[in-house]
């Protein structure tokens, strides 16, 4: 692991989320009973308060390991086999030249690739791992497998490795093995690492595994994916006819967020996009030669396959493990895969969605150029009428959001706001509670509820936007509101979606309840709160693939990696095993084994209670399958007749296939005792649970236990 996984900080966990995702800053340390403790500041996403927590000094390490993709990589059989084949071939080529095979393995992780190299006949391996807990584990794994005499683990960044009699390596290596790639290929710093390695650590004419990588792109038109990047006009049906909320011009012109959107592209239906180009090979990197991390652009001329609006570039890559390109590992989605039946599921490498700065009309048969730009860490695309090489223009500057909306909303949030059916549901609910003299206070981040209330005829609304005569922006924390802030008026309608940018787990949006409590004194007699309540729901599921990220590997291509399994389990047991984690489940197919069940309710008509809200019971499993975990989500009851779900959108079909809200992440609680594949698929028959909401912290704690209390 030369760098940290991009998935920690990508659009699935956007920057504003990361700020509240327990990214802790060290404020004070002291020695307590012989163990270093760290006092950490955390902005609580549910209560909105600042907390100081005493944590173990290795807390961040435990989180990094627990949330890493190591298990997923070890389960990636296609990746492992192709690497092994490429390593064998590289060692053979060096031996055939009469040379010793000296391997440099950058980002060794578990040491797996180094052990493959020694088994293939390498004379010695220098395995670099910058993450100390991982380097320590690699030492133990290498020793366990009997390779300590042939593999040296170096706990440094590769750019800090020294060569010489007193250095980390006595001489340069002649085989370079790396796994420094993310979904975008270069996002983990592969190019600078390769550049440095060739200049300072490798012999000339060395072998490299992988030998080459090629990035592919395909231009498409997709209203669904474009809705993740641009705000569409929003239609509001009122008693006076249809009103249209038009996005501001600066938002229309904004090029959008600069980061890649990485998703499981195989879960996007082909009906959701129109292909405008063939799959185009955009650029390749030969890892056996000197690599440059300098900014560059690569253009490919093409004729559109159909007329339409160019909006989105779908992209992926493959790696060739040998110079001849016979050993290939590809990330291609099913429609571009040479053998879709052999498609390997993986979550550590997916596919990329890039958004053009502006949509462009294209005409079938006309000649255009798709241009891939990259710097040392990022890739982006532009569409041009002529090749940059011909007209002398090279656009190298990364697109950067200048409208602020892309900094406030992540891609799923854009999609949620653009969901007209969802908007219609809120409009319908609002119309039943709104009166001509309503004084509204809107509590949600970047919400258009205030605009909807305005168009439906509210007298006064307190929220941020450009309708100053009717809508006032209040830049204060809710507990600091004064009557003067509200124009000495009492609030008659308190509104929320609710949505807050700092929320990671579904119940974090209960921050609305805390705000409602803080502004209680500003509510007038008979004030209406919308939503009036919320409920927490659960269903037990069998995942098609997602279970792999938490499943022990044991043996990987003949090597014992139980130590890594134990390390992950220890990290999970540190805290994570008792916590749920957020996943956008529309990307991860699963079957429900139970009926959905409501387990907690939250009454927004009343302030947050002082005592915990608890529930315990059992969930009956009605379908056969392997119980991988429980999925939890929130439902918001806008009115007695209108409910918005952040989880299941409709009852499961006969086979139990789930349809999830694509705009939200659901909470997944992986069971500790995953059933053995040899166990009968229909046992156990019940799951016991204990769930509690703690008002003092805003936390939801839970425990689930598989049991066979119900006999068939």
XYZ file of C-alpha atoms in Angstrom:
712
model
C 0.000 0.000 0.000
C 2.182 2.812 -1.269
C -0.559 5.407 -0.838
C -3.939 5.465 0.802
C -6.927 4.086 -1.115
C -8.801 6.688 -3.136
C -12.104 5.229 -1.992
C -11.478 6.793 1.423
C -11.712 10.245 -0.109
C -13.609 9.888 -3.357
C -17.102 10.948 -4.291
C -18.605 7.971 -2.479
C -17.146 9.528 0.638
C -16.908 13.139 -0.429
C -14.667 15.747 1.280
C -17.436 17.255 3.371
C -18.382 13.753 4.560
C -14.794 12.895 5.414
C -14.633 15.929 7.677
C -17.218 14.273 9.878
C -16.282 10.655 9.224
C -14.206 10.401 12.362
C -11.204 12.044 10.748
C -9.648 13.018 14.005
C -7.065 15.643 14.871
C -4.670 15.012 17.684
C -5.110 17.605 20.401
C -3.447 16.153 23.458
C -1.779 12.915 24.434
C -0.894 11.573 27.813
C 0.375 8.358 29.295
C -2.409 6.379 30.988
C -1.581 3.097 32.739
C 1.335 2.479 30.439
C -0.678 2.934 27.250
C -0.599 6.026 25.091
C -4.057 7.555 24.809
C -5.092 10.235 22.359
C -7.744 12.888 22.960
C -9.535 13.505 19.700
C -11.987 16.132 18.591
C -15.026 14.953 16.665
C -17.891 16.975 15.264
C -20.859 14.753 16.072
C -22.901 14.410 12.856
C -26.173 13.701 14.677
C -26.179 16.134 17.592
C -24.062 18.802 15.878
C -21.906 19.204 18.990
C -18.139 19.037 19.334
C -16.951 16.055 21.350
C -13.645 15.068 22.913
C -13.016 11.350 22.940
C -10.221 9.351 24.518
C -8.926 6.883 21.964
C -6.224 4.261 21.787
C -3.107 5.586 20.047
C -3.639 3.058 17.249
C -7.249 4.069 16.643
C -6.555 5.437 13.157
C -4.594 2.284 12.276
C -7.504 0.091 13.332
C -9.903 2.149 11.223
C -7.609 2.087 8.203
C -7.265 -1.695 8.344
C -10.921 -2.324 9.138
C -12.134 -0.208 6.228
C -9.405 -1.188 3.766
C -9.759 -3.232 0.581
C -7.196 -5.876 1.539
C -9.772 -8.676 1.845
C -11.323 -7.695 -1.470
C -7.922 -7.803 -3.192
C -7.063 -11.195 -1.710
C -10.408 -12.555 -2.965
C -9.751 -11.157 -6.468
C -8.751 -14.455 -8.030
C -8.423 -13.052 -11.544
C -5.988 -10.400 -10.321
C -3.966 -12.867 -8.284
C -3.693 -15.484 -11.039
C -2.693 -12.914 -13.663
C -0.053 -11.398 -11.371
C 1.348 -14.857 -10.625
C 1.525 -15.709 -14.327
C 3.208 -12.389 -15.133
C 5.731 -12.781 -12.311
C 6.673 -16.304 -13.413
C 7.205 -15.058 -16.971
C 9.316 -12.067 -15.848
C 11.548 -14.177 -13.611
C 12.031 -16.669 -16.465
C 13.062 -13.920 -18.891
C 15.672 -12.605 -16.463
C 16.993 -16.112 -15.749
C 17.160 -16.860 -19.465
C 19.530 -13.881 -19.793
C 21.804 -15.495 -17.209
C 21.082 -12.857 -14.548
C 20.032 -13.098 -10.939
C 16.394 -12.166 -10.478
C 16.323 -9.251 -8.011
C 12.808 -8.033 -7.329
C 11.567 -4.693 -6.041
C 7.962 -4.943 -4.841
C 6.486 -1.481 -4.168
C 3.385 -1.420 -1.989
C 3.718 -5.042 -0.959
C 0.768 -5.121 1.454
C 0.620 -8.720 2.680
C 3.818 -9.641 0.819
C 1.789 -11.848 -1.520
C 3.461 -10.757 -4.776
C 6.951 -11.100 -3.278
C 6.153 -14.635 -2.145
C 4.929 -15.394 -5.659
C 8.229 -14.065 -7.031
C 10.391 -16.214 -4.730
C 8.276 -19.270 -5.521
C 8.780 -18.483 -9.227
C 12.569 -18.555 -8.717
C 13.545 -14.996 -7.806
C 16.857 -14.809 -5.946
C 15.782 -12.025 -3.593
C 12.898 -9.596 -3.077
C 12.887 -6.147 -1.510
C 9.297 -5.504 -0.472
C 8.368 -1.910 0.374
C 5.381 -1.079 2.573
C 4.916 2.415 4.020
C 2.005 1.583 6.371
C 3.694 0.241 9.518
C 0.962 -2.096 10.790
C 0.786 -3.594 7.317
C 4.580 -3.888 7.085
C 4.634 -5.651 10.458
C 1.960 -8.060 9.240
C 3.914 -8.700 6.031
C 6.980 -9.663 8.070
C 4.914 -12.246 9.973
C 3.195 -13.570 6.845
C 6.520 -13.951 5.015
C 7.989 -15.753 8.024
C 4.924 -17.989 8.381
C 5.306 -19.086 4.762
C 9.043 -19.716 5.109
C 10.403 -16.905 2.921
C 12.223 -14.741 5.480
C 15.603 -15.583 3.965
C 14.533 -14.372 0.518
C 12.275 -11.393 1.271
C 13.194 -8.191 3.094
C 10.308 -5.959 4.199
C 11.231 -2.263 4.086
C 8.911 -0.015 6.078
C 9.387 3.171 4.048
C 7.905 5.099 1.191
C 9.638 3.970 -1.995
C 11.032 7.471 -2.549
C 12.948 7.144 0.753
C 14.615 3.810 -0.055
C 18.411 3.963 -0.315
C 20.848 1.971 -2.447
C 24.377 0.950 -1.438
C 26.395 -1.128 1.030
C 24.724 0.572 3.990
C 21.412 1.185 2.256
C 18.103 -0.600 2.231
C 19.126 -2.386 -0.978
C 22.736 -3.255 -1.879
C 22.097 -2.707 -5.579
C 19.373 -1.871 -8.060
C 16.712 -4.464 -8.868
C 15.933 -5.826 -12.330
C 12.291 -6.833 -11.829
C 9.756 -4.225 -10.715
C 6.510 -5.546 -9.261
C 3.838 -3.116 -8.142
C 0.165 -2.840 -7.301
C -0.205 0.914 -6.952
C -3.433 1.328 -8.856
C -6.864 2.637 -8.008
C -10.021 2.828 -10.099
C -8.567 5.825 -11.954
C -5.251 3.942 -12.432
C -3.024 6.823 -11.315
C -4.937 8.170 -8.302
C -2.716 6.536 -5.671
C 0.408 8.181 -7.052
C 1.513 5.404 -9.374
C 3.225 7.731 -11.863
C 5.518 9.548 -9.361
C 6.370 6.218 -7.700
C 7.287 4.601 -11.020
C 9.200 7.701 -12.104
C 11.327 7.656 -8.957
C 11.831 3.878 -9.025
C 13.200 3.871 -12.570
C 15.555 6.757 -11.832
C 16.899 5.542 -8.520
C 16.034 1.911 -7.757
C 15.867 -0.071 -11.013
C 18.385 -1.230 -13.590
C 17.992 -0.152 -17.187
C 15.995 -2.541 -19.388
C 14.342 -4.035 -16.325
C 11.272 -6.220 -16.354
C 8.020 -4.897 -14.917
C 4.872 -6.641 -13.697
C 2.502 -5.350 -14.830
C 4.282 -4.444 -18.039
C 1.762 -2.006 -19.441
C -1.549 -0.317 -18.646
C -4.047 1.102 -21.141
C -6.871 3.504 -20.333
C -10.086 3.240 -22.374
C -12.972 5.674 -22.770
C -16.443 5.695 -24.268
C -18.536 8.806 -24.864
C -22.213 8.544 -23.904
C -25.348 10.570 -23.416
C -27.047 9.820 -20.106
C -29.704 11.892 -18.402
C -29.332 9.772 -15.282
C -25.577 10.234 -14.943
C -25.717 13.866 -16.099
C -28.162 14.469 -13.252
C -25.287 13.665 -10.868
C -23.417 16.718 -12.143
C -25.890 19.433 -13.181
C -29.042 20.864 -11.630
C -32.052 20.486 -13.916
C -35.054 22.838 -13.998
C -37.481 21.763 -11.273
C -41.199 21.834 -11.959
C -43.646 22.713 -9.183
C -47.369 22.179 -9.622
C -49.290 24.897 -7.736
C -52.905 26.052 -7.579
C -51.957 28.819 -10.012
C -50.383 26.437 -12.502
C -46.891 25.094 -13.077
C -43.881 27.027 -11.755
C -40.329 26.250 -12.847
C -37.277 26.706 -10.638
C -34.449 27.503 -13.051
C -30.846 26.874 -11.920
C -28.657 30.004 -11.616
C -26.498 30.801 -14.622
C -23.270 30.362 -12.634
C -24.311 26.800 -11.810
C -25.128 26.113 -15.446
C -21.710 27.338 -16.546
C -19.744 25.620 -13.765
C -17.490 22.791 -15.033
C -18.364 20.716 -11.963
C -16.367 18.821 -9.377
C -12.834 17.854 -10.422
C -12.844 14.386 -8.821
C -13.690 11.176 -10.612
C -16.972 9.415 -9.897
C -16.089 5.761 -9.411
C -18.937 3.268 -9.452
C -19.870 -0.326 -10.186
C -20.717 0.490 -13.796
C -22.108 -2.996 -14.362
C -25.067 -1.997 -12.174
C -26.029 0.883 -14.479
C -28.669 -0.345 -16.899
C -27.791 0.001 -20.625
C -31.159 1.739 -20.966
C -29.784 4.575 -18.818
C -27.342 5.763 -21.485
C -26.888 6.068 -25.238
C -23.508 5.094 -26.647
C -22.061 7.867 -28.839
C -18.637 6.370 -29.613
C -16.812 3.104 -29.839
C -14.560 2.129 -26.958
C -11.432 4.236 -27.554
C -7.949 3.368 -26.253
C -6.870 6.770 -24.911
C -3.326 6.253 -23.640
C -0.917 3.587 -22.411
C 1.877 3.556 -19.851
C 4.850 1.209 -20.293
C 5.994 0.421 -16.759
C 9.201 -1.283 -17.895
C 10.611 2.052 -19.094
C 11.142 5.473 -17.570
C 7.735 6.864 -16.621
C 6.876 10.566 -16.520
C 4.486 12.086 -13.990
C 4.319 15.369 -15.931
C 0.945 16.634 -17.108
C -0.011 15.436 -20.579
C -2.949 15.020 -22.938
C -3.837 12.298 -25.420
C -6.423 12.681 -28.182
C -8.373 10.113 -30.175
C -10.259 10.998 -33.332
C -13.627 9.287 -33.797
C -16.933 9.488 -35.618
C -20.020 9.509 -33.371
C -22.120 6.347 -33.702
C -25.297 8.360 -33.169
C -26.423 11.950 -32.903
C -27.084 13.212 -29.413
C -25.691 15.270 -26.560
C -22.202 14.335 -25.369
C -22.279 14.534 -21.590
C -20.378 11.719 -19.934
C -17.201 9.726 -20.510
C -17.145 6.182 -19.160
C -13.615 4.960 -18.553
C -11.698 1.926 -17.340
C -8.302 0.326 -17.819
C -6.561 -2.953 -18.262
C -3.096 -4.127 -17.318
C -0.939 -6.486 -19.358
C 1.391 -8.557 -17.222
C 3.787 -9.443 -20.050
C 5.341 -7.601 -23.028
C 3.336 -9.671 -25.516
C 0.020 -8.749 -23.899
C -1.072 -12.368 -23.521
C -1.711 -12.068 -19.770
C -4.328 -9.374 -19.311
C -6.445 -8.212 -16.392
C -9.271 -5.888 -17.413
C -11.748 -3.627 -15.613
C -14.035 -3.451 -18.663
C -17.796 -3.450 -17.953
C -19.827 -6.358 -19.278
C -20.754 -4.759 -22.620
C -17.084 -4.143 -23.447
C -15.701 -7.342 -21.922
C -14.306 -10.039 -24.208
C -15.969 -12.726 -22.085
C -18.811 -11.309 -19.941
C -19.449 -14.734 -18.399
C -15.979 -14.607 -16.821
C -16.420 -11.118 -15.377
C -14.582 -10.808 -12.051
C -16.372 -8.851 -9.322
C -14.118 -6.495 -7.423
C -14.616 -3.366 -5.361
C -11.028 -2.123 -5.090
C -10.960 -1.437 -8.839
C -14.181 -0.335 -10.513
C -15.011 1.958 -13.432
C -14.904 5.733 -13.795
C -17.555 8.249 -14.758
C -16.237 11.621 -15.936
C -18.409 14.610 -16.771
C -17.605 16.968 -19.608
C -17.473 20.608 -18.513
C -20.536 21.290 -20.663
C -22.730 19.004 -22.716
C -22.020 19.219 -26.454
C -24.287 18.334 -29.387
C -22.736 15.701 -31.671
C -23.843 14.566 -35.104
C -23.508 11.006 -36.322
C -20.634 10.618 -38.770
C -18.945 13.950 -38.021
C -15.304 13.826 -36.934
C -14.474 14.796 -33.351
C -11.594 14.378 -30.914
C -11.924 13.033 -27.400
C -9.022 14.265 -25.288
C -7.793 12.629 -22.087
C -5.808 14.954 -19.841
C -3.888 13.900 -16.784
C -1.478 15.247 -14.228
C 0.395 13.106 -11.710
C -2.747 11.991 -9.846
C -5.917 12.785 -11.838
C -7.548 12.253 -15.232
C -10.194 14.402 -16.936
C -11.678 14.635 -20.418
C -12.667 17.222 -23.003
C -14.331 17.033 -26.394
C -12.805 19.038 -29.242
C -13.488 19.449 -32.934
C -9.838 19.125 -33.914
C -6.849 17.407 -32.385
C -4.897 19.534 -29.859
C -1.720 18.586 -31.731
C -3.095 20.167 -34.898
C -4.444 23.416 -33.513
C -1.718 23.903 -30.935
C -4.170 24.214 -28.023
C -3.620 21.948 -25.078
C -6.072 22.275 -22.193
C -4.189 21.119 -19.122
C -5.957 22.941 -16.308
C -8.185 20.676 -14.248
C -11.834 21.732 -14.146
C -12.678 23.225 -10.760
C -16.087 24.033 -9.318
C -16.673 27.784 -9.139
C -20.394 27.746 -8.260
C -19.931 26.167 -4.797
C -22.829 23.754 -5.390
C -20.485 20.860 -6.221
C -18.666 21.520 -2.951
C -21.920 21.396 -0.978
C -23.635 18.510 -2.787
C -22.066 15.210 -3.725
C -23.127 13.359 -6.894
C -25.948 11.329 -5.282
C -27.325 14.561 -3.796
C -27.478 16.160 -7.255
C -29.382 13.099 -8.431
C -31.740 13.346 -5.464
C -32.574 16.997 -6.080
C -33.106 16.253 -9.776
C -35.537 13.425 -8.958
C -38.820 14.974 -10.078
C -40.919 12.190 -8.530
C -39.330 12.888 -5.159
C -39.915 16.627 -5.574
C -43.564 15.979 -6.451
C -43.951 13.968 -3.255
C -42.608 16.840 -1.133
C -44.790 19.361 -3.003
C -47.867 17.233 -2.408
C -47.051 16.864 1.302
C -46.278 20.580 1.626
C -49.551 21.557 0.014
C -51.474 19.716 2.749
C -49.776 21.550 5.639
C -49.000 24.961 4.140
C -51.321 27.917 4.723
C -51.216 31.412 3.147
C -50.024 32.894 6.439
C -47.467 30.155 7.186
C -44.148 31.291 8.604
C -41.683 28.555 7.652
C -38.283 27.661 9.038
C -36.390 25.262 6.755
C -33.708 23.061 8.300
C -31.634 21.139 5.741
C -28.353 21.664 3.897
C -28.622 22.960 0.351
C -32.324 22.140 0.248
C -34.879 23.532 -2.170
C -37.737 23.088 0.300
C -37.824 26.830 0.908
C -38.261 27.423 -2.828
C -41.087 24.896 -2.956
C -42.781 26.546 0.037
C -42.411 29.953 -1.625
C -44.044 28.816 -4.848
C -46.833 27.194 -2.854
C -47.621 30.521 -1.204
C -45.974 30.676 2.241
C -46.004 34.169 3.793
C -42.446 34.126 5.142
C -39.642 31.615 4.848
C -36.330 31.627 6.648
C -33.684 29.917 4.512
C -30.885 30.813 2.103
C -31.433 31.825 -1.533
C -32.055 34.881 -3.724
C -35.727 35.590 -2.961
C -34.941 38.118 -0.244
C -38.461 39.561 -0.166
C -39.959 36.278 0.971
C -37.028 34.075 1.966
C -34.469 35.154 4.539
C -31.131 33.455 5.138
C -30.067 32.957 8.741
C -26.392 32.093 9.179
C -26.503 30.869 12.756
C -26.479 27.666 14.681
C -30.070 26.801 15.642
C -29.512 27.080 19.392
C -28.341 30.681 18.867
C -31.480 31.840 17.057
C -33.231 34.861 18.569
C -36.750 36.205 18.002
C -35.179 39.095 16.078
C -33.682 36.621 13.589
C -37.231 35.505 12.833
C -38.633 39.003 12.583
C -40.261 38.546 15.986
C -42.585 36.011 14.414
C -43.389 32.545 15.659
C -42.684 29.655 13.320
C -45.849 27.886 12.235
C -44.199 25.308 9.943
C -40.820 23.685 10.596
C -39.530 21.937 7.470
C -36.725 19.501 6.728
C -36.079 16.809 4.138
C -33.987 16.143 6.223
C -30.550 16.207 4.565
C -27.203 17.287 5.995
C -23.894 17.131 4.162
C -22.102 15.803 7.247
C -24.261 12.680 7.480
C -22.685 9.347 6.667
C -25.083 6.853 8.199
C -28.853 7.088 7.680
C -29.624 8.127 11.269
C -27.133 10.988 11.213
C -29.896 13.059 9.629
C -31.647 12.875 13.007
C -29.733 16.105 13.501
C -33.052 17.584 12.346
C -34.582 16.363 15.619
C -31.912 18.123 17.648
C -32.480 21.331 15.693
C -36.222 20.987 16.223
C -35.505 20.694 19.955
C -33.199 23.724 19.918
C -35.798 25.954 18.231
C -38.751 24.676 20.248
C -39.264 28.057 21.926
C -39.613 29.716 18.533
C -42.484 27.451 17.476
C -45.948 28.941 17.697
C -48.994 27.209 19.189
C -50.066 24.326 16.975
C -46.905 24.569 14.852
C -46.584 21.830 12.253
C -43.340 19.856 11.885
C -42.591 18.144 8.561
C -41.527 15.412 8.616
C -43.624 14.632 11.669
C -41.718 11.432 12.498
C -39.048 9.011 11.353
C -38.537 5.292 11.714
C -35.568 2.946 11.511
C -36.052 -0.203 9.451
C -34.044 -3.392 8.967
C -33.927 -6.370 6.653
C -31.585 -9.384 6.636
C -29.897 -9.937 3.275
C -27.690 -12.227 1.256
C -25.233 -10.240 -0.861
C -24.232 -11.423 -4.293
C -20.682 -10.103 -3.882
C -20.303 -7.423 -1.200
C -19.773 -10.071 1.504
C -16.272 -10.612 0.093
C -14.949 -7.350 1.566
C -15.432 -8.773 5.083
C -14.783 -12.457 4.399
C -11.555 -14.144 5.609
C -9.302 -15.400 2.834
C -7.210 -17.997 4.671
C -5.214 -19.282 1.715
C -4.430 -17.172 -1.341
C -2.882 -18.890 -4.359
C -1.219 -21.409 -2.051
C 0.063 -18.877 0.502
C -1.120 -18.732 4.093
C -2.558 -15.272 4.821
C -4.427 -16.136 8.039
C -2.366 -13.482 9.797
C -3.988 -10.843 7.601
C -7.426 -12.288 8.349
C -6.666 -12.118 12.074
C -5.382 -8.567 11.737
C -8.579 -7.431 10.002
C -10.714 -9.254 12.582
C -8.771 -7.611 15.414
C -9.266 -4.196 13.814
C -12.976 -4.864 13.377
C -13.316 -6.133 16.939
C -11.644 -2.950 18.165
C -14.947 -1.213 17.416
C -16.076 -1.599 13.843
C -17.650 -5.063 14.292
C -20.349 -3.473 16.444
C -20.989 -0.696 13.959
C -22.762 -0.456 10.663
C -21.020 1.024 7.651
C -22.494 3.056 4.776
C -22.800 1.542 1.299
C -24.791 2.658 -1.777
C -26.580 -0.664 -2.176
C -27.960 0.043 -5.646
C -24.414 -0.841 -6.710
C -24.318 -4.078 -4.697
C -27.135 -6.523 -5.514
C -28.619 -8.497 -2.654
C -31.623 -10.646 -1.763
C -33.791 -10.090 1.258
C -34.081 -13.185 3.442
C -36.598 -11.568 5.774
C -39.450 -9.134 5.493
C -38.478 -5.512 6.232
C -39.144 -4.653 9.846
C -39.581 -1.339 11.660
C -37.538 -1.345 14.856
C -37.368 2.260 16.174
C -39.555 5.339 15.820
C -38.675 8.989 16.402
C -41.438 11.517 17.116
C -40.436 14.906 15.732
C -43.574 16.497 17.153
C -41.834 16.246 20.520
C -38.316 17.351 21.552
C -35.524 14.770 21.791
C -36.255 12.715 24.933
C -33.651 12.453 27.711
C -33.818 8.663 27.897
C -32.621 6.156 25.275
C -35.024 4.570 22.807
C -34.484 0.813 22.748
C -35.819 -2.160 20.863
C -35.059 -5.845 20.852
C -36.620 -8.793 19.136
C -36.152 -11.397 16.437
C -36.328 -11.327 12.668
C -37.709 -14.407 10.980
C -35.901 -15.554 7.850
C -38.482 -16.473 5.229
C -36.190 -17.222 2.295
C -33.301 -19.663 2.021
C -29.831 -18.207 1.619
C -26.732 -17.184 3.517
C -27.298 -14.411 6.013
C -24.434 -12.004 5.372
C -25.761 -9.029 7.263
C -28.534 -6.644 8.170
C -29.321 -3.511 6.171
C -30.761 -0.517 8.029
C -32.325 2.663 6.687
C -34.534 5.560 7.710
C -38.024 6.408 6.546
C -39.381 9.928 7.027
C -43.107 10.362 7.533
C -43.814 13.771 6.001
C -47.527 13.522 6.762
C -49.759 10.615 7.826
C -50.226 9.795 4.128
C -46.716 10.450 2.748
C -43.491 8.612 3.571
C -40.048 8.967 1.993
C -37.723 5.956 2.218
C -33.944 6.172 2.128
C -33.754 2.385 1.730
C -36.101 -0.100 0.093
C -38.291 1.561 -2.526
C -40.722 -1.315 -3.046
C -41.468 -4.777 -1.660
C -38.950 -7.425 -2.643
C -39.860 -9.648 -5.565
C -40.488 -13.382 -5.220
C -36.800 -14.206 -5.228
C -36.127 -11.416 -2.754
C -34.239 -9.041 -5.073
C -34.011 -5.629 -3.425
C -34.585 -2.230 -5.048
C -32.718 0.467 -3.120
C -32.947 4.248 -3.138
C -30.110 5.213 -5.538
C -29.589 8.641 -3.943
C -28.765 7.415 -0.433
C -26.333 5.153 1.321
C -27.792 2.429 3.452
C -26.194 1.100 6.639
C -24.788 -2.437 6.473
C -24.101 -4.442 9.614
C -22.049 -7.483 8.619
C -22.672 -10.489 10.830
C -19.606 -11.772 12.687
C -20.468 -15.403 12.076
C -20.826 -15.602 8.326
C -22.192 -19.000 7.392
C -19.750 -21.508 5.997
C -20.397 -22.238 2.339
C -20.868 -25.918 3.246
C -23.616 -25.125 5.777
C -27.233 -25.752 4.791
C -28.367 -22.622 2.935
C -31.614 -22.373 4.896
C -30.142 -22.210 8.414
C -30.247 -20.464 10.853
C -33.875 -19.361 10.780
C -33.944 -16.248 12.981
C -31.792 -13.244 13.778
C -32.000 -11.666 17.223
C -31.330 -7.954 17.573
C -30.837 -5.254 20.167
C -30.873 -1.664 18.909
C -30.758 1.552 20.922
C -30.741 5.271 20.157
C -28.761 7.303 22.710
C -29.979 10.921 22.846
C -26.897 12.193 24.699
C -24.572 11.187 21.858
C -26.962 10.710 18.939
C -25.461 7.258 18.380
C -27.412 4.199 17.339
C -25.867 1.062 18.835
C -26.793 -2.396 17.682
C -26.065 -6.064 17.996
C -27.343 -8.876 15.807
C -27.032 -12.596 16.545
C -27.754 -15.480 14.213
C -29.730 -18.237 15.874
C -31.639 -21.371 15.001
C -34.392 -20.839 17.518
C -37.080 -21.402 14.903
C -37.229 -24.965 13.705
C -38.473 -25.905 10.270
